[in-house]
CSV table of N, CA and C and ligand atoms in Angstrom, one decimal:
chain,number,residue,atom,x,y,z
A,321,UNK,N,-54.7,9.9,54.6
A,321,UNK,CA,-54.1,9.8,53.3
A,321,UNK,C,-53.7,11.2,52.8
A,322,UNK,N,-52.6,11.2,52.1
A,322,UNK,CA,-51.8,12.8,51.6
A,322,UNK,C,-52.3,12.5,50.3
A,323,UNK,N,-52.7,13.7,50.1
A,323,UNK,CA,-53.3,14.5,49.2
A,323,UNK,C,-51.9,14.4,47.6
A,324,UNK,N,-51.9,13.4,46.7
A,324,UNK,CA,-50.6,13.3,45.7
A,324,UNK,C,-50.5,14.8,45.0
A,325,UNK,N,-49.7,15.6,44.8
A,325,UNK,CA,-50.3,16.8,43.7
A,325,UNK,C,-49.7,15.8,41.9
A,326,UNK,N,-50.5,16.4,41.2
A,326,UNK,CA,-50.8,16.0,39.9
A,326,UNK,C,-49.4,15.7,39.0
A,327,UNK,N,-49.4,14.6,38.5
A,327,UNK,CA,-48.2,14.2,38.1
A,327,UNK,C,-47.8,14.8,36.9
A,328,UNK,N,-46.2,14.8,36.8
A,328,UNK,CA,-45.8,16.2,35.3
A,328,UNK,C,-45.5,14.8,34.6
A,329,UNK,N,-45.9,15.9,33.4
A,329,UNK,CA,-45.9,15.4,32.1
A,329,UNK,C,-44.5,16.3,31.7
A,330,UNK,N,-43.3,15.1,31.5
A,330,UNK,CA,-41.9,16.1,30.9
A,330,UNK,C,-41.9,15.9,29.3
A,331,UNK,N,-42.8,15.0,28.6
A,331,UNK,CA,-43.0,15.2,27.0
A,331,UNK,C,-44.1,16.2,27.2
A,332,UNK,N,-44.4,17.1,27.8
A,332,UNK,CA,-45.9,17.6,27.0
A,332,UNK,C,-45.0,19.3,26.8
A,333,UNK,N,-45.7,19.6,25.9
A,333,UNK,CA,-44.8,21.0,25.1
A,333,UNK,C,-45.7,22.3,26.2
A,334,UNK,N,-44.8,23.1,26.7
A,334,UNK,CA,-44.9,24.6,27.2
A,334,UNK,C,-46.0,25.2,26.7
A,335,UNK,N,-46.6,25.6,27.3
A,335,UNK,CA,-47.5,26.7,26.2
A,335,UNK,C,-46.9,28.0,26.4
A,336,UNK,N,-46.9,28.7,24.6
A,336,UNK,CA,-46.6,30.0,24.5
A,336,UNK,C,-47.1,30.7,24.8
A,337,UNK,N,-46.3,31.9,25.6
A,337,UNK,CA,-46.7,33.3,25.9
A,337,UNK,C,-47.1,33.9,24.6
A,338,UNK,N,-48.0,34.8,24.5
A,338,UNK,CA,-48.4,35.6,23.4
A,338,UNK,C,-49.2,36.8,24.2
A,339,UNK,N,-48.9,37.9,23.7
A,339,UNK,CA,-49.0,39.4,23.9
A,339,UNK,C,-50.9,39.4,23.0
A,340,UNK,N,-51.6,39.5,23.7
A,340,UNK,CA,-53.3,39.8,22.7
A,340,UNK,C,-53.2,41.7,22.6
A,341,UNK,N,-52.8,41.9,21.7
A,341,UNK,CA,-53.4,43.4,21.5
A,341,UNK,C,-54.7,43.9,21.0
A,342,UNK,N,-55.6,44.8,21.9
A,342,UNK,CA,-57.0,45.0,21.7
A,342,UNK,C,-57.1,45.6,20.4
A,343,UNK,N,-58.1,45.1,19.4
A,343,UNK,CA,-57.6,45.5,18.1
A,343,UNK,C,-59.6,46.1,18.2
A,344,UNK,N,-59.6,46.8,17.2
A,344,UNK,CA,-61.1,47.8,17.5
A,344,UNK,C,-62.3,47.9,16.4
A,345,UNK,N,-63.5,47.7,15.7
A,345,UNK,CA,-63.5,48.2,14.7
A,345,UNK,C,-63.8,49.3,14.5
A,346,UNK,N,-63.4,49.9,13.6
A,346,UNK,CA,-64.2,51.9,13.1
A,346,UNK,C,-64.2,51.8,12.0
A,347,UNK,N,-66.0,52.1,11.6
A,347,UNK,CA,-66.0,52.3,10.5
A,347,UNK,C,-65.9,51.2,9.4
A,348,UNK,N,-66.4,50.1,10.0
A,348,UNK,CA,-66.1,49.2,8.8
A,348,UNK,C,-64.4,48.2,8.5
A,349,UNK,N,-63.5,49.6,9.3
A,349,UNK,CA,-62.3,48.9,9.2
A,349,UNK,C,-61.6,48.1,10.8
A,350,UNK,N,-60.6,46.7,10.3
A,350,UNK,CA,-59.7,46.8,11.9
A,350,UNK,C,-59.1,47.4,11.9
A,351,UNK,N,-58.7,48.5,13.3
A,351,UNK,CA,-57.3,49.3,13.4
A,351,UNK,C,-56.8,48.8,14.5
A,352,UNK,N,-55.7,48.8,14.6
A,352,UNK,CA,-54.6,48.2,15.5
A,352,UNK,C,-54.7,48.8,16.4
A,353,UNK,N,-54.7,48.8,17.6
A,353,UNK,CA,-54.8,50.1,18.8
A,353,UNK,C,-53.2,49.3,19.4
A,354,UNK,N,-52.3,50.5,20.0
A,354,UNK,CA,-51.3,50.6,20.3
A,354,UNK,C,-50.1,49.6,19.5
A,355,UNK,N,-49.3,49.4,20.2
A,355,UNK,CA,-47.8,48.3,19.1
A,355,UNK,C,-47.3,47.2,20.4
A,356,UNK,N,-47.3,46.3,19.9
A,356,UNK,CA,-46.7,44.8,20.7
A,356,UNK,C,-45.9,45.1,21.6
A,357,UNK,N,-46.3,45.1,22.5
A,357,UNK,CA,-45.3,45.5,23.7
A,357,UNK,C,-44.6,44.0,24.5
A,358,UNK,N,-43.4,44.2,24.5
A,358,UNK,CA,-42.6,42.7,25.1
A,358,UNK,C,-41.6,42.2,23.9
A,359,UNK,N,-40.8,41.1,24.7
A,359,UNK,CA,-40.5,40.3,24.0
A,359,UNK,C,-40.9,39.2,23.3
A,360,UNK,N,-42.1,39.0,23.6
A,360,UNK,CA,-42.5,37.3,23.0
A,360,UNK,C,-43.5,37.6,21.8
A,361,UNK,N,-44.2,36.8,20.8
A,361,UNK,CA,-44.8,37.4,19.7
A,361,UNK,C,-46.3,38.0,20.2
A,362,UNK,N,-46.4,38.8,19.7
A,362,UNK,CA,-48.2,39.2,19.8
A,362,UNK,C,-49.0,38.5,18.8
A,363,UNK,N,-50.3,38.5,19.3
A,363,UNK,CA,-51.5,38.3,18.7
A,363,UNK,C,-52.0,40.0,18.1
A,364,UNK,N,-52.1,40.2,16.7
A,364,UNK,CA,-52.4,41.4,16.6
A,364,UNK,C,-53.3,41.5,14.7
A,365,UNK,N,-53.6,42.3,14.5
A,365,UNK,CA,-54.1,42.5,12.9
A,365,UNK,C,-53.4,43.0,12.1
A,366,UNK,N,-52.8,42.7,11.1
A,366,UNK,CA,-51.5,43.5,10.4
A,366,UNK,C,-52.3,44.3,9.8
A,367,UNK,N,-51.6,45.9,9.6
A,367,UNK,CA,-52.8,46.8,9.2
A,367,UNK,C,-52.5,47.0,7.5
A,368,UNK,N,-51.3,46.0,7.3
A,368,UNK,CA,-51.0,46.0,5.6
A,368,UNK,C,-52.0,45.1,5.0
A,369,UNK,N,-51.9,43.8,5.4
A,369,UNK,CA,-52.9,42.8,4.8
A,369,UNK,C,-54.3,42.6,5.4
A,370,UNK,N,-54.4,42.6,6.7
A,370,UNK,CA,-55.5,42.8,7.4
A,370,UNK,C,-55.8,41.5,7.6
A,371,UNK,N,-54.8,40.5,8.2
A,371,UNK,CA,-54.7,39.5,8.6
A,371,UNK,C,-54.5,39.2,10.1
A,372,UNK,N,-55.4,38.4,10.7
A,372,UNK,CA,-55.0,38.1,12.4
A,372,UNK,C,-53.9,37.1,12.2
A,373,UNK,N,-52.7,37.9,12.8
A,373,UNK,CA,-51.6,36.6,12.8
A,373,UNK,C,-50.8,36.5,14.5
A,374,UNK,N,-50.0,36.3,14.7
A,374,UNK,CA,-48.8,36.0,15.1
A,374,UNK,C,-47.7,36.6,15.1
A,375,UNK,N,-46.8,37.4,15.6
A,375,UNK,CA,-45.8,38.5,15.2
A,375,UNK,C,-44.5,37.3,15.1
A,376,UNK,N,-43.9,37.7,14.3
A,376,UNK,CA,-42.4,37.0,14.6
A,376,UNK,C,-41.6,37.9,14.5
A,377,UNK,N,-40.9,37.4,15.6
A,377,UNK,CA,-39.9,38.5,16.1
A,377,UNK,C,-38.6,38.6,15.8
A,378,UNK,N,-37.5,40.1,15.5
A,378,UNK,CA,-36.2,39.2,14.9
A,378,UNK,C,-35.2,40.3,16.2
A,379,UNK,N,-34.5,40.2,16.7
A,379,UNK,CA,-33.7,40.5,17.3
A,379,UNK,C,-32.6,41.4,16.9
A,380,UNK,N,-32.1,42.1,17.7
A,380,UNK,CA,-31.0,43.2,17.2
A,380,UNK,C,-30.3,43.6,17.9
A,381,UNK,N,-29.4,43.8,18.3
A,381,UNK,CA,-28.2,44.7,19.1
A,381,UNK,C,-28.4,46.3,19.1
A,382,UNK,N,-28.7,46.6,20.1
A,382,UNK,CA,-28.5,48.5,20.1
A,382,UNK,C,-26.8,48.7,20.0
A,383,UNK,N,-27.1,50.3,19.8
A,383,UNK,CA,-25.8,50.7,20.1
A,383,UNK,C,-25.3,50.9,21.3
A,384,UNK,N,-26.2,50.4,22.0
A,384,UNK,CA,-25.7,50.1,23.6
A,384,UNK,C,-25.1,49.5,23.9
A,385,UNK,N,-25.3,48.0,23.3
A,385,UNK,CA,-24.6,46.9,23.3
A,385,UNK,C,-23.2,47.3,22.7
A,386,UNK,N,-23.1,47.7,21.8
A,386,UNK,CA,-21.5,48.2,21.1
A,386,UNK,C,-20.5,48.5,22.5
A,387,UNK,N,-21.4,49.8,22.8
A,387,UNK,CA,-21.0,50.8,23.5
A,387,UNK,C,-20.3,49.9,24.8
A,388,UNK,N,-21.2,49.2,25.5
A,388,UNK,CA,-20.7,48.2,26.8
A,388,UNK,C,-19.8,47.5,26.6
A,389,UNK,N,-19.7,46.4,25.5
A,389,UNK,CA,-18.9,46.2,25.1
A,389,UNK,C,-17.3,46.8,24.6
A,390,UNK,N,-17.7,47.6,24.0
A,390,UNK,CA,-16.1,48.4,23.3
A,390,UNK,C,-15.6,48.6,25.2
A,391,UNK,N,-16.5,49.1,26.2
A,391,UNK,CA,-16.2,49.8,27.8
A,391,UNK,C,-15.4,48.6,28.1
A,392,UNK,N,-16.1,47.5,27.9
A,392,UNK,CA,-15.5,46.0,29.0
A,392,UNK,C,-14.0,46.0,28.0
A,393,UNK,N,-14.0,46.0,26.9
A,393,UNK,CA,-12.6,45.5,26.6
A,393,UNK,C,-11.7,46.5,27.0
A,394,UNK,N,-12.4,47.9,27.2
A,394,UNK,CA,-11.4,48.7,27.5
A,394,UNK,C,-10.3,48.6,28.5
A,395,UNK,N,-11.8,48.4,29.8
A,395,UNK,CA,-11.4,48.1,31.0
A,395,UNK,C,-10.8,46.3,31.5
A,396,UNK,N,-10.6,45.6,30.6
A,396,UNK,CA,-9.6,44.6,30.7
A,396,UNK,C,-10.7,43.7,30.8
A,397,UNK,N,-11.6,43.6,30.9
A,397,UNK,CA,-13.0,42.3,31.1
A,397,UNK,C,-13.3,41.5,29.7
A,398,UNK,N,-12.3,41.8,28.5
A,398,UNK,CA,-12.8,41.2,27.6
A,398,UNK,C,-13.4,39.9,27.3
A,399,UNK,N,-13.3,39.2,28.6
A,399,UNK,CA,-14.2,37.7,28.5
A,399,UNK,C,-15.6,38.0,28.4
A,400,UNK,N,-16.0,39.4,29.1
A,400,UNK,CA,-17.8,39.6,29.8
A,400,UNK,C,-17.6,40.1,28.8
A,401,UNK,N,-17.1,40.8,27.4
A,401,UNK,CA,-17.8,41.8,26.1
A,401,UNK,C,-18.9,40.7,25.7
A,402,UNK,N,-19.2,39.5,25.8
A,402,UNK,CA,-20.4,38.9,25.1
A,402,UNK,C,-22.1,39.3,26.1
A,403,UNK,N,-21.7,40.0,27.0
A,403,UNK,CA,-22.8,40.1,28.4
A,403,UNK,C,-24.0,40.6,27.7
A,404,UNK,N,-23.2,42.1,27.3
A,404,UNK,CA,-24.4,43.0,26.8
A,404,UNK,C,-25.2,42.4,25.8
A,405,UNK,N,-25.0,42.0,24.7
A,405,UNK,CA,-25.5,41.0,24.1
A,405,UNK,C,-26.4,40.2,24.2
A,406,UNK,N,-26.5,39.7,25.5
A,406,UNK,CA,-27.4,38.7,26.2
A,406,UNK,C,-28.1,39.4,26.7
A,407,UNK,N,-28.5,40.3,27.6
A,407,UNK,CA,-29.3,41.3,28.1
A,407,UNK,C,-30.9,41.6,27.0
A,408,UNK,N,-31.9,41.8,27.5
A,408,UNK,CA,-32.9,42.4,27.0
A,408,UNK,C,-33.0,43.8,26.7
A,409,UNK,N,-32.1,44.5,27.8
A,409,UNK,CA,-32.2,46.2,27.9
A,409,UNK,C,-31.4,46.7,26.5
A,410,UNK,N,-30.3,45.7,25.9
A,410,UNK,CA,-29.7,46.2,25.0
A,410,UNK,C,-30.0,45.4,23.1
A,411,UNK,N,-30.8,45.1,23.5
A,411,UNK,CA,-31.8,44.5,22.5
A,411,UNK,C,-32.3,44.8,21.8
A,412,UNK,N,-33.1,44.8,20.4
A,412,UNK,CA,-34.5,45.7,20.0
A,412,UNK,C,-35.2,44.4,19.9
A,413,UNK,N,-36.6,44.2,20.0
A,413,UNK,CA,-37.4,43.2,19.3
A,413,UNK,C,-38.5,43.6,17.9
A,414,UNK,N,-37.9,43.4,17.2
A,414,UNK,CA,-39.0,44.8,16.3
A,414,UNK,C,-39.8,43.3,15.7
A,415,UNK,N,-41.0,43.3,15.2
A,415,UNK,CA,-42.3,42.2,15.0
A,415,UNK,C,-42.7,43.3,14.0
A,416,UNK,N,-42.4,41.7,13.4
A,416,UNK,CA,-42.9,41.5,11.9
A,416,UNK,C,-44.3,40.6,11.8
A,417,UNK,N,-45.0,41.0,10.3
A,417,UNK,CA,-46.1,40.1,9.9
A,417,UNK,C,-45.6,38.6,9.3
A,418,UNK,N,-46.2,37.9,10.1
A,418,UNK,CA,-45.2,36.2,9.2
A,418,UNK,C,-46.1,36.7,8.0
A,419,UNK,N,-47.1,37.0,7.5
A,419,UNK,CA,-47.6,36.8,6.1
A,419,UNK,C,-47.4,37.6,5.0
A,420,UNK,N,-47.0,38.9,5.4
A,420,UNK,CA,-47.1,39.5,4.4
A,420,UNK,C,-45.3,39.9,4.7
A,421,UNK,N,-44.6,39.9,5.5
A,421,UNK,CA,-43.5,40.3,6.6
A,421,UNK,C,-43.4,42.1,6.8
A,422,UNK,N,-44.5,42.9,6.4
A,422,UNK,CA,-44.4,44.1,7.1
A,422,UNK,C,-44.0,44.1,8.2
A,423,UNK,N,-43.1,45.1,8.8
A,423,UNK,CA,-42.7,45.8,9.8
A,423,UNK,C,-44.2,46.3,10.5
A,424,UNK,N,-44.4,45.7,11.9
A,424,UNK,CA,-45.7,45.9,12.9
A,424,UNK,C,-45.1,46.7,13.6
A,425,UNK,N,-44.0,46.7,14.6
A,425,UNK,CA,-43.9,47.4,16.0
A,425,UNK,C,-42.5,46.9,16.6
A,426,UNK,N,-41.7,47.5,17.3
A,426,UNK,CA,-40.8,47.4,18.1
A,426,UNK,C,-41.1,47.3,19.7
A,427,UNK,N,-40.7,46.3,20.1
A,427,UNK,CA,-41.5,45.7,21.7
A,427,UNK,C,-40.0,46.1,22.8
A,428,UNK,N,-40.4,46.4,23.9
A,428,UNK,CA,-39.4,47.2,24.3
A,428,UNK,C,-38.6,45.8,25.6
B,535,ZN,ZN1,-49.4,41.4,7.1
């Protein structure tokens, strides 16, 4: 008899990636040790409110993306000018506090 492998569940929800940043204490206080590195949100201590949250993340176009863009229409590709855009390398992710919404860190 063959061995079934375990049957999927296509309603059961993904589980989120989350970034854990080692957070330390000194002195009585939490300090944040290094900044959310990645795309997806971190787990970290906001050092404004001193809340363990969740980062939410807001998205941004470099001036990279401009730059690729303005090249493709130059060079006659103006269908691909939406590419750079889509890309990670030409991206910012900068993570915010959902609680207080301080500015935490820019994830590369
Ligand atoms: Zn906060």
């Amino acid at each position: 008899m063959e061995a079934n492998p375990p049957p999927s569940y296509p309603g059961q929800a993904q589980p989120v990636h989350v970034n854990v940043i080692n957070v330390q204490p000194v002195a009585g206080h939490t300090v944040l040790i290094g900044q959310p590195v990645g795309t997806v949100p971190a787990l970290v201590v906001c050092q404004y409110c001193r809340h363990q949250v969740i980062t939410t993340i807001e998205k941004q176009a470099t001036c990279r993306a401009h730059l690729w863009a303005i090249f493709l229409f130059l060079a006659g590709c103006w269908p691909c000018m939406c590419i750079p855009y889509c890309t990670k390398r030409c991206t910012n992710f900068d993570h915010y506090c959902p609680n207080c919404r301080a500015y935490i860190g820019r994830g590369d």
